[in-house]
Short mmCIF file of C-alpha atoms in Angstrom, two decimals:
data_model
loop_
_atom_site.label_atom_id
_atom_site.label_comp_id
_atom_site.label_asym_id
_atom_site.label_seq_id
_atom_site.Cartn_x
_atom_site.Cartn_y
_atom_site.Cartn_z
CA MET A 407 109.01 -42.76 9.26
CA GLU A 408 105.21 -42.45 9.46
CA GLU A 409 104.96 -39.63 6.69
CA PHE A 410 106.81 -42.38 4.59
CA ARG A 411 104.36 -45.05 5.53
CA SER A 412 101.55 -42.80 4.45
CA LEU A 413 103.09 -42.58 0.76
CA CYS A 414 103.11 -46.45 0.80
CA PRO A 415 100.21 -47.71 3.28
CA TYR A 416 100.85 -51.43 1.95
CA SER A 417 103.24 -53.92 3.57
CA PHE A 418 105.66 -55.95 1.40
CA LYS A 419 103.41 -59.02 2.12
CA GLN A 420 100.27 -57.30 0.80
CA LEU A 421 102.21 -56.23 -2.49
CA GLU A 422 103.58 -59.58 -3.06
CA TYR A 423 100.19 -61.41 -2.57
CA THR A 424 98.28 -58.69 -4.62
CA LEU A 425 100.58 -58.92 -7.58
CA LEU A 426 100.60 -62.46 -7.39
CA ARG A 427 96.94 -62.69 -7.51
CA LYS A 428 96.87 -60.17 -10.53
CA LEU A 429 99.55 -62.19 -12.48
CA GLY A 430 97.61 -65.37 -11.87
CA GLU A 431 94.67 -63.82 -13.58
CA ALA A 432 96.66 -62.12 -16.35
CA PHE A 433 98.45 -65.71 -16.76
CA ALA A 434 94.89 -67.58 -17.10
CA GLN A 435 93.74 -65.06 -19.74
CA VAL A 436 96.99 -65.29 -21.87
CA LEU A 437 97.03 -69.16 -21.34
CA ALA A 438 93.11 -69.55 -22.52
CA GLU A 439 94.12 -67.40 -25.61
CA VAL A 440 97.09 -69.39 -26.40
CA LEU A 441 95.08 -72.53 -26.32
CA TRP A 442 92.52 -71.25 -28.51
CA GLN A 443 94.98 -70.35 -30.99
CA TYR A 444 96.19 -73.69 -30.95
CA ASP A 445 92.67 -74.78 -31.29
CA CYS A 446 92.30 -72.97 -34.47
CA LEU A 447 95.50 -74.05 -35.86
CA ILE A 448 94.56 -77.66 -35.46
CA MET A 449 91.44 -77.05 -37.03
CA GLU A 450 92.98 -75.46 -39.94
CA ARG A 451 95.21 -78.38 -40.57
CA ARG A 452 93.08 -81.51 -39.35
CA PRO A 453 92.56 -84.37 -41.89
CA GLU A 454 89.06 -84.56 -43.42
CA ARG A 455 88.20 -87.70 -41.15
CA PHE A 456 87.47 -85.08 -38.17
CA GLN A 457 84.20 -83.35 -38.19
CA VAL A 458 83.49 -80.34 -36.12
CA LYS A 459 80.78 -80.82 -33.78
CA GLN A 460 80.84 -78.02 -31.24
CA VAL A 461 83.06 -75.86 -28.99
CA ARG A 462 82.78 -76.47 -25.25
CA SER A 463 85.02 -75.14 -22.30
CA ARG A 464 87.41 -76.87 -19.85
CA THR A 465 88.64 -75.71 -16.22
CA ILE A 466 92.13 -76.72 -15.30
CA GLU A 467 93.68 -75.59 -11.93
CA THR A 468 97.39 -74.15 -13.11
CA LEU A 469 100.73 -73.84 -11.53
CA LEU A 470 100.03 -70.32 -10.31
CA GLY A 471 97.12 -71.13 -8.31
CA VAL A 472 94.63 -70.03 -10.61
CA PRO A 473 92.16 -71.82 -12.79
CA VAL A 474 91.99 -71.33 -16.60
CA VAL A 475 88.80 -71.53 -18.47
CA TYR A 476 89.44 -72.39 -22.06
CA GLN A 477 87.44 -73.19 -24.98
CA ARG A 478 88.38 -76.34 -27.52
CA ARG A 479 86.43 -77.87 -30.34
CA LEU A 480 84.84 -81.38 -30.11
CA TYR A 481 85.32 -83.57 -33.24
CA TYR A 482 83.77 -86.62 -34.53
CA ASP A 483 86.52 -89.15 -35.84
CA ARG A 484 84.55 -90.79 -38.66
CA GLU A 485 87.08 -93.31 -39.00
CA ALA A 486 87.51 -94.36 -35.56
CA ARG A 487 83.84 -93.76 -34.72
CA ARG A 488 84.46 -91.48 -31.76
CA TYR A 489 84.41 -88.11 -30.35
CA VAL A 490 87.71 -86.45 -29.61
CA TYR A 491 89.22 -83.10 -28.36
CA LEU A 492 92.11 -82.79 -30.46
CA LEU A 493 93.75 -80.16 -28.64
CA ASP A 494 93.36 -81.77 -25.16
CA GLU A 495 94.94 -84.92 -26.79
CA VAL A 496 97.88 -82.99 -28.53
CA LEU A 497 98.56 -81.45 -24.85
CA GLY A 498 98.33 -84.90 -23.20
CA LEU A 499 95.60 -83.97 -20.92
CA GLU A 500 93.42 -86.62 -19.69
CA PRO A 501 89.65 -86.40 -20.32
CA ASN A 502 89.15 -86.26 -16.22
CA GLU A 503 92.04 -84.28 -15.20
CA THR A 504 91.37 -81.39 -13.11
CA ILE A 505 94.85 -80.06 -12.66
CA SER A 506 97.62 -79.14 -15.15
CA PRO A 507 100.55 -81.32 -15.58
CA GLY A 508 102.82 -78.56 -13.74
CA LEU A 509 100.59 -78.38 -10.70
CA ARG A 510 100.32 -82.05 -10.69
CA GLU A 511 104.00 -82.26 -10.44
CA THR A 512 104.15 -79.78 -7.72
CA VAL A 513 101.24 -81.58 -5.57
CA VAL A 514 102.62 -85.16 -5.92
CA THR A 515 106.09 -83.75 -4.66
CA LEU A 516 104.20 -82.15 -1.67
CA GLY A 517 102.22 -85.27 -1.29
CA VAL A 518 105.59 -87.54 -1.05
CA GLU A 519 107.35 -84.95 0.96
CA CYS A 520 105.09 -83.58 3.74
CA SER A 521 103.67 -85.76 6.70
CA SER A 522 100.21 -86.09 5.01
CA TYR A 523 98.05 -85.36 2.24
CA ARG A 524 96.15 -82.90 4.36
CA GLN A 525 99.39 -81.15 5.22
CA ALA A 526 100.31 -80.96 1.43
CA ALA A 527 96.99 -79.23 0.65
CA LYS A 528 97.52 -76.75 3.45
CA ALA A 529 101.07 -76.05 2.47
CA LEU A 530 99.86 -75.33 -1.09
CA ALA A 531 97.09 -73.24 0.19
CA GLY A 532 99.82 -71.06 2.36
CA ILE A 533 101.72 -70.38 -0.87
CA TYR A 534 98.78 -68.93 -2.66
CA GLN A 535 96.61 -67.75 0.36
CA HIS A 536 93.58 -69.66 -0.80
CA PRO A 537 92.74 -73.38 -1.38
CA VAL A 538 94.04 -74.67 -4.42
CA VAL A 539 93.47 -78.39 -4.39
CA SER A 540 91.85 -80.83 -2.15
CA HIS A 541 94.03 -83.60 -0.03
CA GLU A 542 91.81 -85.99 -2.05
CA THR A 543 93.24 -84.65 -5.41
CA ILE A 544 96.60 -84.93 -3.98
CA ARG A 545 95.99 -88.51 -2.80
CA ARG A 546 94.60 -89.39 -6.29
CA SER A 547 97.42 -87.79 -8.17
CA VAL A 548 100.10 -89.68 -6.15
CA ILE A 549 98.17 -92.84 -6.74
CA ALA A 550 98.20 -92.33 -10.48
CA VAL A 551 102.04 -91.40 -10.69
CA GLY A 552 103.04 -94.20 -8.30
CA GLN A 553 101.05 -96.66 -10.47
CA ILE A 554 102.66 -95.16 -13.92
CA THR A 555 106.23 -95.51 -12.28
CA ALA A 556 105.50 -99.26 -11.31
CA ALA A 557 104.13 -100.16 -14.73
CA ALA A 558 107.28 -98.52 -16.22
CA GLU A 559 109.42 -100.49 -14.06
CA GLU A 560 107.53 -103.81 -14.87
CA ARG A 561 107.91 -103.04 -18.58
CA GLN A 562 111.62 -102.59 -18.20
CA ARG A 563 111.82 -106.09 -16.20
CA ALA A 564 110.12 -107.64 -19.12
CA ILE A 565 112.00 -106.32 -22.03
CA SER A 566 115.51 -105.55 -20.57
CA SER A 567 118.55 -107.80 -20.13
CA GLY A 568 121.43 -106.05 -18.04
CA SER A 569 124.67 -105.06 -19.41
CA ARG A 570 126.26 -103.34 -16.84
CA ARG A 571 128.93 -105.29 -14.91
CA VAL A 572 130.43 -104.41 -11.29
CA PRO A 573 132.75 -106.55 -9.15
CA MET A 574 130.36 -106.26 -6.32
CA LEU A 575 126.65 -105.35 -5.61
CA PHE A 576 125.53 -104.58 -2.19
CA LEU A 577 122.06 -105.29 -1.38
CA GLU A 578 120.38 -103.88 2.00
CA VAL A 579 116.97 -105.71 2.56
CA ASP A 580 114.38 -104.88 5.41
CA GLY A 581 110.59 -104.78 5.82
CA ILE A 582 108.21 -102.15 7.39
CA TYR A 583 104.79 -103.36 8.66
CA GLU A 584 101.93 -100.80 7.78
CA HIS A 585 98.37 -100.60 8.78
CA LEU A 586 95.72 -101.35 6.37
CA GLN A 587 92.09 -99.85 6.18
CA ARG A 588 88.86 -101.83 4.87
CA ASP A 589 90.80 -104.96 4.35
CA ARG A 590 90.85 -108.39 5.55
CA GLN A 591 94.13 -108.21 6.99
CA LYS A 592 95.10 -105.53 9.51
CA PHE A 593 98.87 -105.35 8.35
CA VAL A 594 100.76 -105.65 5.26
CA GLU A 595 104.63 -106.03 5.04
CA GLU A 596 106.25 -103.73 2.72
CA ARG A 597 109.37 -105.23 1.73
CA VAL A 598 112.17 -103.13 0.57
CA LEU A 599 115.52 -103.63 -1.15
CA ILE A 600 118.23 -100.98 -1.59
CA ALA A 601 121.19 -101.93 -4.03
CA HIS A 602 124.30 -99.91 -4.75
CA GLU A 603 127.68 -100.43 -6.00
CA GLY A 604 129.65 -99.23 -3.06
CA TRP A 605 130.63 -95.88 -1.66
CA GLU A 606 132.06 -92.64 -3.04
CA ALA A 607 133.15 -89.38 -1.57
CA ASP A 608 130.66 -86.44 -0.81
CA GLY A 609 132.64 -83.92 0.60
CA LYS A 610 133.84 -85.00 3.76
CA ARG A 611 131.12 -87.79 3.85
CA ARG A 612 130.52 -90.72 2.02
CA ARG A 613 127.38 -91.79 -0.40
CA LEU A 614 126.11 -94.87 -1.82
CA ARG A 615 127.05 -95.12 -5.41
CA ASN A 616 124.25 -95.47 -8.27
CA LYS A 617 121.71 -96.34 -5.67
CA ILE A 618 118.57 -98.53 -6.71
CA THR A 619 115.42 -99.08 -4.76
CA PHE A 620 112.82 -101.68 -5.28
CA ARG A 621 109.45 -102.55 -3.26
CA SER A 622 106.98 -105.05 -2.99
CA GLN A 623 104.02 -106.18 -1.05
CA ALA A 624 104.88 -109.81 -1.91
CA ALA A 625 103.33 -112.43 0.32
CA SER A 626 106.33 -114.55 0.66
CA GLY A 627 110.18 -114.23 0.31
CA GLU A 628 110.17 -116.51 -2.93
CA GLU A 629 107.61 -113.93 -4.49
CA PHE A 630 109.65 -111.18 -3.33
CA TRP A 631 113.12 -112.18 -4.52
CA GLU A 632 111.72 -113.47 -7.75
CA VAL A 633 110.60 -110.20 -8.71
CA ALA A 634 113.64 -108.15 -7.10
CA SER A 635 116.46 -110.51 -8.79
CA GLU A 636 114.54 -110.03 -12.33
CA HIS A 637 114.82 -106.13 -11.58
CA LEU A 638 118.28 -106.58 -10.81
CA TYR A 639 119.49 -108.82 -13.80
CA SER A 640 117.32 -106.25 -15.79
CA LEU A 641 119.79 -103.80 -14.85
CA TYR A 642 123.09 -105.72 -14.12
CA ASP A 643 124.84 -108.64 -15.88
CA LEU A 644 125.34 -110.57 -12.59
CA ASP A 645 127.18 -113.97 -13.13
CA GLU A 646 129.56 -116.12 -10.95
CA GLN A 647 132.32 -113.11 -11.02
CA THR A 648 129.89 -110.80 -9.44
CA LEU A 649 129.95 -110.84 -5.60
CA VAL A 650 126.41 -110.03 -4.33
CA ILE A 651 126.41 -109.07 -0.62
CA ILE A 652 123.03 -109.12 1.36
CA ASN A 653 122.82 -107.41 4.56
CA GLY A 654 119.41 -107.67 6.60
CA ASP A 655 117.89 -108.84 9.94
CA ARG A 656 117.67 -112.69 10.37
CA ALA A 657 114.17 -112.99 8.72
CA GLY A 658 114.03 -115.99 6.68
CA TRP A 659 112.68 -114.30 3.76
CA ILE A 660 115.85 -112.12 3.58
CA ARG A 661 118.15 -115.09 3.70
CA GLN A 662 116.53 -116.61 0.81
CA GLY A 663 118.15 -114.05 -1.35
CA GLN A 664 121.15 -115.96 -1.46
CA LYS A 665 119.83 -118.54 -3.74
CA TYR A 666 118.80 -115.95 -6.50
CA PHE A 667 122.70 -115.06 -7.29
CA PRO A 668 125.41 -117.37 -8.47
CA ASN A 669 127.78 -115.86 -5.83
CA ALA A 670 126.04 -114.36 -2.86
CA LEU A 671 127.32 -113.57 0.77
CA TYR A 672 124.60 -112.89 3.53
CA GLN A 673 125.41 -110.80 6.27
CA VAL A 674 123.51 -110.20 9.75
CA ASP A 675 122.78 -106.63 10.30
CA ARG A 676 124.34 -105.16 12.99
CA PHE A 677 121.60 -102.97 14.28
CA HIS A 678 119.07 -105.59 14.63
CA LEU A 679 121.43 -107.70 16.55
CA VAL A 680 122.59 -105.03 19.28
CA ARG A 681 118.88 -104.31 19.56
CA GLU A 682 118.18 -107.76 20.29
CA TRP A 683 121.12 -108.11 22.74
CA VAL A 684 119.77 -104.92 24.57
CA ARG A 685 116.37 -106.40 24.92
CA ILE A 686 118.00 -109.48 26.70
CA PHE A 687 120.96 -108.00 28.77
CA GLY A 688 119.58 -104.50 29.17
CA VAL A 689 121.04 -101.21 28.40
CA ALA A 690 122.83 -100.86 31.60
CA ASN A 691 124.86 -104.08 30.95
CA LYS A 692 127.17 -102.63 28.57
CA LYS A 693 130.01 -104.87 29.66
CA VAL A 694 128.26 -107.66 28.10
CA LEU A 695 128.05 -106.15 24.84
CA ARG A 696 131.78 -105.12 24.88
CA GLU A 697 132.72 -108.83 25.61
CA ILE A 698 130.78 -110.04 22.77
CA PHE A 699 131.86 -107.41 20.35
CA ARG A 700 135.49 -108.09 21.25
CA VAL A 701 135.33 -111.42 19.24
CA ILE A 702 132.57 -110.89 16.69
CA ASP A 703 134.96 -110.00 13.81
CA LYS A 704 138.03 -111.88 15.05
CA ASP A 705 136.78 -115.50 13.70
CA PRO A 706 135.41 -115.60 10.30
CA THR A 707 133.90 -119.04 11.21
CA GLY A 708 131.83 -117.25 13.90
CA GLN A 709 132.65 -120.04 16.41
CA ALA A 710 134.30 -117.62 18.75
CA PHE A 711 131.23 -115.50 18.66
CA LEU A 712 129.17 -118.20 19.80
CA GLU A 713 131.45 -119.15 22.54
CA ALA A 714 131.48 -115.66 23.88
CA LEU A 715 127.70 -115.68 23.57
CA GLU A 716 127.55 -118.88 25.74
CA ARG A 717 129.79 -117.45 28.53
CA GLN A 718 126.79 -114.84 29.22
CA ARG A 719 124.23 -117.20 29.69
CA ASP A 720 124.63 -117.05 33.59
CA LYS A 721 124.27 -113.30 33.05
CA VAL A 722 120.81 -113.41 31.73
CA PRO A 723 117.93 -112.42 33.53
CA LYS A 724 115.79 -115.71 34.28
CA GLU A 725 112.82 -113.85 32.39
CA LYS A 726 114.77 -113.63 29.34
CA LEU A 727 116.26 -117.11 29.16
CA GLY A 728 113.91 -118.35 26.54
CA ALA A 729 114.76 -115.32 24.39
CA PHE A 730 118.49 -115.91 24.87
CA ALA A 731 118.09 -119.70 23.91
CA ALA A 732 115.89 -118.71 20.70
CA LEU A 733 118.85 -116.23 19.77
CA VAL A 734 121.52 -118.71 19.91
CA ASN A 735 119.43 -121.40 18.09
CA ASP A 736 118.70 -119.07 15.41
CA LEU A 737 122.62 -117.95 15.31
CA ARG A 738 123.95 -121.23 15.50
CA PRO A 739 123.52 -122.44 11.61
CA ILE A 740 124.45 -119.04 10.45
CA ALA A 741 127.25 -117.86 13.09
CA GLU A 742 129.76 -116.94 10.11
CA CYS A 743 127.36 -114.27 8.86
CA VAL A 744 127.58 -112.37 11.91
CA CYS A 745 131.27 -111.70 11.08
CA ASP A 746 131.98 -108.41 9.10
CA TYR A 747 131.83 -109.38 5.35
CA ARG A 748 135.27 -107.58 5.08
CA VAL A 749 136.70 -110.06 7.61
CA ARG A 750 135.45 -113.03 5.64
CA LEU A 751 136.57 -111.81 2.30
CA ARG A 752 140.14 -111.01 3.62
CA ALA A 753 140.26 -114.69 4.99
CA LYS A 754 139.59 -115.77 1.43
CA GLY A 755 142.39 -113.59 0.19
CA GLN A 756 140.31 -111.07 -1.32
CA SER A 757 141.15 -107.12 -0.96
CA THR A 758 138.53 -105.03 0.98
CA GLU A 759 140.15 -101.60 0.19
CA GLY A 760 137.53 -99.08 -0.13
CA LEU A 761 134.68 -100.96 1.27
CA TYR A 762 132.96 -100.12 4.43
CA GLY A 763 130.64 -101.18 6.96
CA MET A 764 126.90 -101.89 5.73
CA GLY A 765 123.64 -100.89 7.58
CA ALA A 766 122.31 -98.27 5.63
CA ALA A 767 118.92 -99.97 5.53
CA GLU A 768 117.87 -98.96 8.79
CA SER A 769 118.12 -95.24 8.01
CA GLN A 770 116.21 -95.55 4.99
CA MET A 771 113.38 -97.37 6.44
CA SER A 772 113.17 -94.72 9.08
CA CYS A 773 112.55 -92.14 6.25
CA LEU A 774 109.70 -94.35 4.91
CA ALA A 775 108.30 -95.12 8.36
CA ASP A 776 108.37 -91.09 8.96
CA ARG A 777 105.88 -90.54 6.05
CA THR A 778 103.58 -93.62 6.25
CA LYS A 779 103.35 -94.13 9.92
CA HIS A 780 102.67 -90.58 11.00
CA GLN A 781 99.89 -90.35 13.48
CA ARG A 782 98.92 -94.05 13.03
CA GLN A 783 98.21 -93.79 9.34
CA SER A 784 96.45 -96.68 7.72
CA TRP A 785 96.25 -97.40 4.13
CA SER A 786 94.55 -98.97 1.30
CA ARG A 787 97.04 -101.42 -0.58
CA VAL A 788 96.83 -99.62 -3.53
CA GLY A 789 97.44 -96.56 -2.05
CA LEU A 790 100.35 -97.58 0.01
CA ALA A 791 101.87 -99.21 -2.88
CA SER A 792 101.77 -96.01 -5.02
CA LEU A 793 103.19 -93.73 -2.09
CA MET A 794 105.98 -96.16 -1.32
CA GLN A 795 106.98 -96.43 -4.96
CA LEU A 796 107.71 -92.72 -4.87
CA LEU A 797 109.07 -92.68 -1.52
CA CYS A 798 111.69 -95.42 -2.88
CA ALA A 799 112.16 -93.01 -5.92
CA LYS A 800 112.97 -90.24 -3.61
CA LEU A 801 115.37 -92.61 -1.70
CA ALA A 802 117.09 -93.30 -4.83
CA GLY A 803 117.37 -89.47 -5.78
CA LYS A 804 114.90 -90.05 -8.74
CA LEU A 805 111.61 -88.64 -7.53
CA GLU A 806 111.66 -85.53 -9.77
CA ALA A 807 112.60 -87.59 -12.53
CA VAL A 808 109.72 -90.41 -12.28
CA ILE A 809 107.10 -87.73 -11.67
CA HIS A 810 108.22 -85.71 -14.79
CA ALA A 811 108.41 -88.69 -16.66
CA SER A 812 104.44 -89.60 -15.96
CA LYS A 813 103.54 -86.27 -17.38
CA GLY A 814 103.62 -87.22 -20.96
CA VAL A 815 104.25 -83.75 -22.35
CA LEU A 816 104.05 -83.84 -26.02
CA VAL A 817 104.67 -80.03 -26.76
CA GLU A 818 107.95 -78.55 -26.15
CA LEU A 819 108.17 -75.26 -24.47
CA ALA A 820 110.09 -73.70 -27.45
CA GLU A 821 107.54 -74.55 -30.13
CA VAL A 822 104.83 -72.14 -28.22
CA GLU A 823 106.98 -69.32 -27.26
CA GLU A 824 106.04 -67.29 -30.49
CA ARG A 825 102.33 -67.68 -29.89
CA ILE A 826 102.63 -67.04 -26.03
CA GLU A 827 104.27 -63.62 -27.11
CA ALA A 828 101.54 -62.97 -29.59
CA ALA A 829 98.75 -63.72 -26.95
CA LYS A 830 100.26 -61.28 -24.76
CA ARG A 831 100.39 -58.37 -27.13
CA GLU A 832 96.53 -59.39 -27.84
CA VAL A 833 95.67 -59.32 -24.27
CA VAL A 834 97.85 -56.03 -23.52
CA GLU A 835 96.10 -54.35 -26.70
CA SER A 836 92.72 -54.99 -25.84
#
């Protein structure tokens, strides 16, 4: 075996990274030649209004982890009275952009998927065996794409009127408090809405059908629901025939959502109820919880539930009596909302075939918290809003689409294929 090793003294890993580096260098050379050919073509076919002034170089970090240094002409536009790099504008490159659109798509994805921007930069450096971009570049890229995505949503709300009709629309609503940095406030609540049209089979499991996400740092419930409902109305034709079911904790701002839809039904989220009961009665007292759950879905009016809750008053520890009284007083006006929405629908004579229990928001919020609360992170409002925008796109399965849409690529790959091949031949021959 040692004799064979002397014939090939390199490990597979060494060969792999060496070849990757060499390919990267060749790629940068070919790409620079292709871009120069495009610049020459633009010069030949430009209108007379564009006057050539000089040739300048530009450096862009690329998808192969190597920078490309290319030349392009600076023009003076006599009509607009401004200087312009026609090649950069044709390619859709921003003036101060330092990374290629392809690399930006990669770093934004890593910035969203990894636990921090520093971890994303390390992951990229691990692939190429050398630093490619800084964590600050990744942060700025995430902010830019997040703002573009939010602006696109806002434009859609302004010009669109939804035409899609569904018998039921399910809304899971929750909030998550985030630490702020360099702000008068220490915290801000990110309010998140997850909408879907029900459930569909996914192998042996079920998944939410046509999931939509919306987030906002709105200061009040009214402000949140005004924009959130506008967003939904831009996608759906919601009228008195559409039943909108809202599931969430007992926060007042979540309950306010009922008045923004002609036919809405509010349901108290079970997860939050159980969590509060455990805080009052203790984890060990499961008998109390079983007694409460025994009647919770039997009476659509919620009166049986309130009576069962009152029967447990003498079992409440003295130090928890205040919390227990507050819970009962809060639930009394909305006792029917504790009952499962399917039980309430059946009581009205409606079919509940194909409907399942709600409560997906909690797992979705955990996914958001895993990224935004890692090691007590704190955020600027703009940075948090942009990251949350992309995290919500990820929850909806649309992260790749929104990142790609933000690139603004103006040239199709098929159009450059022939020039790339020609540039390859020139490099090889030289």
